[in-house]
PDB file of C-alpha atoms in Angstrom:
ATOM      1  CA  GLY X  99      -2.369 -12.296  27.500  1.00  0.00           C
ATOM      2  CA  GLU X 100       0.831 -10.572  28.435  1.00  0.00           C
ATOM      3  CA  ASN X 101       0.634  -8.003  31.041  1.00  0.00           C
ATOM      4  CA  VAL X 102       3.903  -5.718  31.699  1.00  0.00           C
ATOM      5  CA  GLU X 103       4.248  -3.809  34.884  1.00  0.00           C
ATOM      6  CA  GLN X 104       6.768  -0.937  35.377  1.00  0.00           C
ATOM      7  CA  HIS X 105       8.074   0.812  38.208  1.00  0.00           C
ATOM      8  CA  PRO X 106       8.496   3.631  39.283  1.00  0.00           C
ATOM      9  CA  SER X 107       6.336   5.722  37.353  1.00  0.00           C
ATOM     10  CA  THR X 108       8.681   8.745  38.029  1.00  0.00           C
ATOM     11  CA  LEU X 109      12.161   8.957  38.804  1.00  0.00           C
ATOM     12  CA  SER X 110      14.385  12.001  39.586  1.00  0.00           C
ATOM     13  CA  VAL X 111      18.139  11.692  40.279  1.00  0.00           C
ATOM     14  CA  GLN X 112      21.203  14.060  40.403  1.00  0.00           C
ATOM     15  CA  GLU X 113      23.482  14.160  37.599  1.00  0.00           C
ATOM     16  CA  GLY X 114      26.054  11.511  37.843  1.00  0.00           C
ATOM     17  CA  ASP X 115      23.952   8.988  40.039  1.00  0.00           C
ATOM     18  CA  SER X 116      22.423   5.869  38.752  1.00  0.00           C
ATOM     19  CA  ALA X 117      19.075   5.141  37.879  1.00  0.00           C
ATOM     20  CA  VAL X 118      17.068   1.800  37.932  1.00  0.00           C
ATOM     21  CA  ILE X 119      13.842   0.996  36.329  1.00  0.00           C
ATOM     22  CA  LYS X 120      12.178  -2.282  37.037  1.00  0.00           C
ATOM     23  CA  CYS X 121       9.577  -4.574  35.215  1.00  0.00           C
ATOM     24  CA  THR X 122       7.703  -7.611  35.666  1.00  0.00           C
ATOM     25  CA  TYR X 123       5.964  -9.585  33.082  1.00  0.00           C
ATOM     26  CA  SER X 124       3.081 -12.259  32.984  1.00  0.00           C
ATOM     27  CA  ASP X 125       3.409 -14.627  30.391  1.00  0.00           C
ATOM     28  CA  SER X 126       6.461 -17.129  30.744  1.00  0.00           C
ATOM     29  CA  ALA X 127       6.422 -17.752  26.998  1.00  0.00           C
ATOM     30  CA  SER X 128       7.908 -14.154  26.512  1.00  0.00           C
ATOM     31  CA  ASN X 129      11.543 -14.317  25.314  1.00  0.00           C
ATOM     32  CA  TYR X 130      12.185 -10.817  24.084  1.00  0.00           C
ATOM     33  CA  PHE X 131      12.611  -7.873  26.487  1.00  0.00           C
ATOM     34  CA  PRO X 132      13.350  -4.421  24.868  1.00  0.00           C
ATOM     35  CA  TRP X 133      13.764  -1.153  26.406  1.00  0.00           C
ATOM     36  CA  TYR X 134      12.795   2.167  24.421  1.00  0.00           C
ATOM     37  CA  LYS X 135      13.623   5.658  25.155  1.00  0.00           C
ATOM     38  CA  GLN X 136      11.325   8.343  24.245  1.00  0.00           C
ATOM     39  CA  GLU X 137      12.315  11.977  24.485  1.00  0.00           C
ATOM     40  CA  LEU X 138       9.930  15.006  24.449  1.00  0.00           C
ATOM     41  CA  GLY X 139       7.954  14.968  21.243  1.00  0.00           C
ATOM     42  CA  LYS X 140       9.892  12.355  19.566  1.00  0.00           C
ATOM     43  CA  ARG X 141       9.220   8.797  18.408  1.00  0.00           C
ATOM     44  CA  PRO X 142      10.429   5.854  20.780  1.00  0.00           C
ATOM     45  CA  GLN X 143      13.694   4.293  19.841  1.00  0.00           C
ATOM     46  CA  LEU X 144      15.379   1.005  20.979  1.00  0.00           C
ATOM     47  CA  ILE X 145      18.316   1.625  23.536  1.00  0.00           C
ATOM     48  CA  ILE X 146      18.911  -1.978  24.608  1.00  0.00           C
ATOM     49  CA  ASP X 147      17.289  -5.266  24.596  1.00  0.00           C
ATOM     50  CA  ILE X 148      17.795  -8.906  25.997  1.00  0.00           C
ATOM     51  CA  ARG X 149      16.473 -12.207  24.959  1.00  0.00           C
ATOM     52  CA  SER X 150      15.649 -14.968  27.499  1.00  0.00           C
ATOM     53  CA  ASN X 151      18.721 -16.903  27.111  1.00  0.00           C
ATOM     54  CA  VAL X 152      20.892 -14.338  28.433  1.00  0.00           C
ATOM     55  CA  GLY X 153      20.880 -12.834  32.103  1.00  0.00           C
ATOM     56  CA  GLU X 154      22.565  -9.590  31.567  1.00  0.00           C
ATOM     57  CA  LYS X 155      23.578  -7.311  28.803  1.00  0.00           C
ATOM     58  CA  LYS X 156      25.627  -4.025  28.780  1.00  0.00           C
ATOM     59  CA  ASP X 157      26.115  -1.140  26.521  1.00  0.00           C
ATOM     60  CA  GLN X 158      28.311   1.573  27.901  1.00  0.00           C
ATOM     61  CA  ARG X 159      26.528   3.297  30.526  1.00  0.00           C
ATOM     62  CA  ILE X 160      23.406   1.126  30.040  1.00  0.00           C
ATOM     63  CA  ALA X 161      22.671  -2.321  31.263  1.00  0.00           C
ATOM     64  CA  VAL X 162      19.785  -4.593  31.513  1.00  0.00           C
ATOM     65  CA  THR X 163      19.349  -7.894  33.669  1.00  0.00           C
ATOM     66  CA  LEU X 164      16.757 -10.621  33.508  1.00  0.00           C
ATOM     67  CA  ASN X 165      15.634 -12.930  35.910  1.00  0.00           C
ATOM     68  CA  LYS X 166      13.452 -15.498  34.089  1.00  0.00           C
ATOM     69  CA  THR X 167      12.509 -17.481  37.252  1.00  0.00           C
ATOM     70  CA  ALA X 168      10.969 -14.281  38.827  1.00  0.00           C
ATOM     71  CA  LYS X 169       9.873 -13.061  35.673  1.00  0.00           C
ATOM     72  CA  HIS X 170      11.303  -9.605  36.033  1.00  0.00           C
ATOM     73  CA  PHE X 171      13.939  -7.335  34.211  1.00  0.00           C
ATOM     74  CA  SER X 172      15.519  -4.298  35.075  1.00  0.00           C
ATOM     75  CA  LEU X 173      17.331  -1.246  33.221  1.00  0.00           C
ATOM     76  CA  HIS X 174      20.296   0.384  34.762  1.00  0.00           C
ATOM     77  CA  ILE X 175      21.856   3.483  33.896  1.00  0.00           C
ATOM     78  CA  THR X 176      25.088   4.708  35.425  1.00  0.00           C
ATOM     79  CA  GLU X 177      26.572   8.195  35.584  1.00  0.00           C
ATOM     80  CA  THR X 178      23.403   9.729  34.423  1.00  0.00           C
ATOM     81  CA  GLN X 179      23.526  12.932  32.243  1.00  0.00           C
ATOM     82  CA  PRO X 180      20.682  15.625  31.498  1.00  0.00           C
ATOM     83  CA  GLU X 181      20.201  14.089  28.020  1.00  0.00           C
ATOM     84  CA  ASP X 182      19.135  10.855  29.678  1.00  0.00           C
ATOM     85  CA  SER X 183      16.027  12.643  30.855  1.00  0.00           C
ATOM     86  CA  ALA X 184      12.978  11.062  28.840  1.00  0.00           C
ATOM     87  CA  VAL X 185      10.351   8.466  29.250  1.00  0.00           C
ATOM     88  CA  TYR X 186      11.537   5.143  29.476  1.00  0.00           C
ATOM     89  CA  PHE X 187       9.480   2.041  28.444  1.00  0.00           C
ATOM     90  CA  CYS X 188       9.944  -1.702  29.028  1.00  0.00           C
ATOM     91  CA  ALA X 189       8.449  -4.268  26.902  1.00  0.00           C
ATOM     92  CA  ALA X 190       8.083  -8.122  26.408  1.00  0.00           C
ATOM     93  CA  SER X 191       7.145 -10.178  23.299  1.00  0.00           C
ATOM     94  CA  ILE X 192       6.597 -14.060  22.716  1.00  0.00           C
ATOM     95  CA  PRO X 193       8.602 -15.765  20.101  1.00  0.00           C
ATOM     96  CA  GLY X 194       8.774 -14.250  16.504  1.00  0.00           C
ATOM     97  CA  GLY X 195       8.344 -10.634  18.165  1.00  0.00           C
ATOM     98  CA  PHE X 196       4.634 -10.412  17.703  1.00  0.00           C
ATOM     99  CA  LYS X 197       2.524  -8.228  19.899  1.00  0.00           C
ATOM    100  CA  THR X 198       5.055  -6.299  21.765  1.00  0.00           C
ATOM    101  CA  ILE X 199       3.287  -5.241  25.135  1.00  0.00           C
ATOM    102  CA  PHE X 200       4.623  -2.075  26.748  1.00  0.00           C
ATOM    103  CA  GLY X 201       4.927  -1.147  30.345  1.00  0.00           C
ATOM    104  CA  ALA X 202       3.227   2.108  31.380  1.00  0.00           C
ATOM    105  CA  GLY X 203       6.626   3.961  31.296  1.00  0.00           C
ATOM    106  CA  THR X 204       9.048   5.775  33.918  1.00  0.00           C
ATOM    107  CA  ARG X 205       9.599   9.427  33.251  1.00  0.00           C
ATOM    108  CA  LEU X 206      13.326  10.051  34.267  1.00  0.00           C
ATOM    109  CA  PHE X 207      14.390  13.604  35.205  1.00  0.00           C
ATOM    110  CA  VAL X 208      18.274  13.952  35.514  1.00  0.00           C
ATOM    111  CA  LYS X 209      18.891  17.193  37.472  1.00  0.00           C
ATOM    112  CA  ALA X 210      22.105  18.953  36.638  1.00  0.00           C
TER     113      ALA X 210
ATOM    114  CA  GLU P 198      16.956   6.376   3.656  1.00  0.00           C
ATOM    115  CA  ALA P 199      14.955   3.249   4.904  1.00  0.00           C
ATOM    116  CA  ASP P 200      12.546   4.627   7.384  1.00  0.00           C
ATOM    117  CA  ILE P 201       8.842   4.354   8.294  1.00  0.00           C
ATOM    118  CA  TYR P 202       6.576   7.663   7.455  1.00  0.00           C
ATOM    119  CA  GLN P 203       3.503   8.786   8.752  1.00  0.00           C
ATOM    120  CA  THR P 204       0.857  11.519   7.409  1.00  0.00           C
ATOM    121  CA  PRO P 205      -0.425  13.684   8.447  1.00  0.00           C
ATOM    122  CA  ARG P 206       1.758  14.565  11.525  1.00  0.00           C
ATOM    123  CA  TYR P 207      -0.928  16.810  12.874  1.00  0.00           C
ATOM    124  CA  LEU P 208      -4.713  16.895  12.217  1.00  0.00           C
ATOM    125  CA  VAL P 209      -7.685  18.712  13.707  1.00  0.00           C
ATOM    126  CA  ILE P 210     -11.101  17.726  12.703  1.00  0.00           C
ATOM    127  CA  GLY P 211     -14.864  17.985  13.423  1.00  0.00           C
ATOM    128  CA  THR P 212     -16.990  15.227  15.077  1.00  0.00           C
ATOM    129  CA  GLY P 213     -18.391  12.788  12.309  1.00  0.00           C
ATOM    130  CA  LYS P 214     -15.677  13.210   9.764  1.00  0.00           C
ATOM    131  CA  LYS P 215     -13.831  10.044   8.240  1.00  0.00           C
ATOM    132  CA  ILE P 216     -10.246  10.088   8.448  1.00  0.00           C
ATOM    133  CA  THR P 217      -7.338   7.907   7.292  1.00  0.00           C
ATOM    134  CA  LEU P 218      -3.977   7.905   8.783  1.00  0.00           C
ATOM    135  CA  GLU P 219      -1.161   6.863   6.438  1.00  0.00           C
ATOM    136  CA  CYS P 220       1.931   4.706   7.332  1.00  0.00           C
ATOM    137  CA  SER P 221       4.508   3.449   4.826  1.00  0.00           C
ATOM    138  CA  GLN P 222       7.898   1.776   5.561  1.00  0.00           C
ATOM    139  CA  THR P 223      10.635   1.413   3.038  1.00  0.00           C
ATOM    140  CA  MET P 224      12.512  -1.173   5.337  1.00  0.00           C
ATOM    141  CA  GLY P 225      10.721  -4.359   3.742  1.00  0.00           C
ATOM    142  CA  HIS P 226       9.466  -5.247   7.266  1.00  0.00           C
ATOM    143  CA  ASP P 227       6.528  -7.735   7.011  1.00  0.00           C
ATOM    144  CA  LYS P 228       5.200  -7.062  10.545  1.00  0.00           C
ATOM    145  CA  MET P 229       3.480  -3.627  11.030  1.00  0.00           C
ATOM    146  CA  TYR P 230       1.508  -2.140  14.101  1.00  0.00           C
ATOM    147  CA  TRP P 231      -0.525   0.685  15.303  1.00  0.00           C
ATOM    148  CA  TYR P 232      -0.290   2.116  18.653  1.00  0.00           C
ATOM    149  CA  GLN P 233      -2.048   4.880  20.410  1.00  0.00           C
ATOM    150  CA  GLN P 234      -0.344   6.883  22.823  1.00  0.00           C
ATOM    151  CA  ASP P 235      -1.301  10.151  24.730  1.00  0.00           C
ATOM    152  CA  PRO P 236       1.664  12.277  24.788  1.00  0.00           C
ATOM    153  CA  GLY P 237       4.268  10.603  27.214  1.00  0.00           C
ATOM    154  CA  MET P 238       1.972   7.985  28.446  1.00  0.00           C
ATOM    155  CA  GLU P 239       1.213   4.485  27.707  1.00  0.00           C
ATOM    156  CA  LEU P 240       1.535   2.760  24.374  1.00  0.00           C
ATOM    157  CA  HIS P 241      -1.535   0.767  23.758  1.00  0.00           C
ATOM    158  CA  LEU P 242      -1.551  -1.628  20.772  1.00  0.00           C
ATOM    159  CA  ILE P 243      -4.756  -1.322  18.710  1.00  0.00           C
ATOM    160  CA  HIS P 244      -3.968  -3.110  15.351  1.00  0.00           C
ATOM    161  CA  TYR P 245      -1.341  -5.330  13.915  1.00  0.00           C
ATOM    162  CA  SER P 246      -0.465  -7.167  10.800  1.00  0.00           C
ATOM    163  CA  TYR P 247       1.894  -9.942   9.950  1.00  0.00           C
ATOM    164  CA  GLY P 248       1.787  -9.488   6.483  1.00  0.00           C
ATOM    165  CA  VAL P 249      -0.296  -8.766   3.347  1.00  0.00           C
ATOM    166  CA  ASN P 250      -4.087  -9.267   3.735  1.00  0.00           C
ATOM    167  CA  SER P 251      -3.316 -10.219   7.534  1.00  0.00           C
ATOM    168  CA  THR P 252      -4.527  -7.914  10.234  1.00  0.00           C
ATOM    169  CA  GLU P 253      -5.509  -8.327  13.932  1.00  0.00           C
ATOM    170  CA  LYS P 254      -6.978  -6.319  16.578  1.00  0.00           C
ATOM    171  CA  GLY P 255      -4.687  -5.349  19.325  1.00  0.00           C
ATOM    172  CA  ASP P 256      -5.306  -5.421  23.223  1.00  0.00           C
ATOM    173  CA  LEU P 257      -7.015  -1.801  23.354  1.00  0.00           C
ATOM    174  CA  SER P 258     -10.346  -1.990  21.760  1.00  0.00           C
ATOM    175  CA  SER P 259     -10.593   0.815  19.106  1.00  0.00           C
ATOM    176  CA  GLU P 260     -13.107   1.876  16.604  1.00  0.00           C
ATOM    177  CA  SER P 261     -10.580   2.314  13.900  1.00  0.00           C
ATOM    178  CA  THR P 262     -10.042  -0.316  11.154  1.00  0.00           C
ATOM    179  CA  VAL P 263      -6.760  -0.959   8.949  1.00  0.00           C
ATOM    180  CA  SER P 264      -5.911  -2.783   5.754  1.00  0.00           C
ATOM    181  CA  ARG P 265      -2.666  -4.261   4.401  1.00  0.00           C
ATOM    182  CA  ILE P 266      -2.998  -4.598   0.675  1.00  0.00           C
ATOM    183  CA  ARG P 267       0.860  -3.973   0.065  1.00  0.00           C
ATOM    184  CA  THR P 268       3.722  -5.030   2.464  1.00  0.00           C
ATOM    185  CA  GLU P 269       4.823  -1.327   2.686  1.00  0.00           C
ATOM    186  CA  HIS P 270       1.406   0.483   3.563  1.00  0.00           C
ATOM    187  CA  PHE P 271      -0.773   0.046   6.538  1.00  0.00           C
ATOM    188  CA  PRO P 272      -3.256   2.731   6.857  1.00  0.00           C
ATOM    189  CA  LEU P 273      -5.697   3.318   9.744  1.00  0.00           C
ATOM    190  CA  THR P 274      -9.202   4.667   9.335  1.00  0.00           C
ATOM    191  CA  LEU P 275     -11.771   6.143  11.501  1.00  0.00           C
ATOM    192  CA  GLU P 276     -15.174   6.181   9.927  1.00  0.00           C
ATOM    193  CA  SER P 277     -16.849   8.745  12.161  1.00  0.00           C
ATOM    194  CA  ALA P 278     -14.308  10.718  14.326  1.00  0.00           C
ATOM    195  CA  ARG P 279     -15.337  11.706  18.022  1.00  0.00           C
ATOM    196  CA  PRO P 280     -13.579  13.739  20.597  1.00  0.00           C
ATOM    197  CA  SER P 281     -12.712  10.626  22.505  1.00  0.00           C
ATOM    198  CA  HIS P 282     -10.356   9.459  19.490  1.00  0.00           C
ATOM    199  CA  THR P 283      -8.082  12.579  20.411  1.00  0.00           C
ATOM    200  CA  SER P 284      -4.719  11.039  20.859  1.00  0.00           C
ATOM    201  CA  GLN P 285      -1.417  10.415  19.084  1.00  0.00           C
ATOM    202  CA  TYR P 286      -1.155   7.378  16.809  1.00  0.00           C
ATOM    203  CA  LEU P 287       2.164   5.839  16.395  1.00  0.00           C
ATOM    204  CA  CYS P 288       2.888   3.330  13.526  1.00  0.00           C
ATOM    205  CA  ALA P 289       5.799   0.925  13.873  1.00  0.00           C
ATOM    206  CA  SER P 290       7.377  -1.949  11.872  1.00  0.00           C
ATOM    207  CA  SER P 291       9.634  -4.752  12.713  1.00  0.00           C
ATOM    208  CA  TRP P 292      11.488  -8.015  11.375  1.00  0.00           C
ATOM    209  CA  ASN P 293      11.060 -11.224  13.362  1.00  0.00           C
ATOM    210  CA  THR P 294      13.948 -10.135  15.595  1.00  0.00           C
ATOM    211  CA  GLY P 295      11.242  -7.832  17.465  1.00  0.00           C
ATOM    212  CA  GLU P 296      12.763  -4.454  17.502  1.00  0.00           C
ATOM    213  CA  LEU P 297      10.099  -2.019  16.665  1.00  0.00           C
ATOM    214  CA  PHE P 298      10.850   1.119  14.555  1.00  0.00           C
ATOM    215  CA  PHE P 299       8.307   3.930  14.951  1.00  0.00           C
ATOM    216  CA  GLY P 300       7.168   6.565  12.888  1.00  0.00           C
ATOM    217  CA  GLU P 301       6.885  10.078  14.088  1.00  0.00           C
ATOM    218  CA  GLY P 302       3.417   9.706  14.827  1.00  0.00           C
ATOM    219  CA  SER P 303      -0.022  11.510  13.906  1.00  0.00           C
ATOM    220  CA  ARG P 304      -1.478  13.737  16.489  1.00  0.00           C
ATOM    221  CA  LEU P 305      -5.080  13.769  15.937  1.00  0.00           C
ATOM    222  CA  THR P 306      -7.613  16.208  17.513  1.00  0.00           C
ATOM    223  CA  VAL P 307     -11.269  15.913  17.100  1.00  0.00           C
ATOM    224  CA  LEU P 308     -13.440  19.023  18.086  1.00  0.00           C
TER     225      LEU P 308
END
């Protein structure tokens, strides 16, 4: 089955710096790669996603890149702000969106 | 407002009791899921459903069971709760696009 590995488990940055979180997946049939943000005590919410026919996607300060050959994808957050502090989960799913499998999560701290 | 609702939000119960965690969504999604998560930790898929009368076990072994008699309703049941079942249970639903919409979770404590 699909396995998703995520690094680092904890990331601390200064406000205004960039943050990068990396994930690798095992199932080459996976074609949908979402990123979820979970603030303390809240539910996970989608912040950005990418499909396998696209190499990069950007939404304001957030971008995601995908390397299908190497089976890895990354989340980039620029100009970090304290409200970006949260746990971020990458995920992968096979066609149709069934059985989304999550990485272990990255706890991001943005210091003011 | 279209959303996904879970009850109870918090439950403290004694060992051996039967519990049912309720999950309902008003978004018309066919697919529904249960994830188990210790706060801020990994999300483990324990059950999923493609539609009415369809249920499958996820990748994390669980002693819980689920049913899907109506599209909007996907309850999870533990016949005999144990302290090892203490965790947060997150229900989610989706279209074929893949984006998951999560409920606020049910935090279960078994004494």
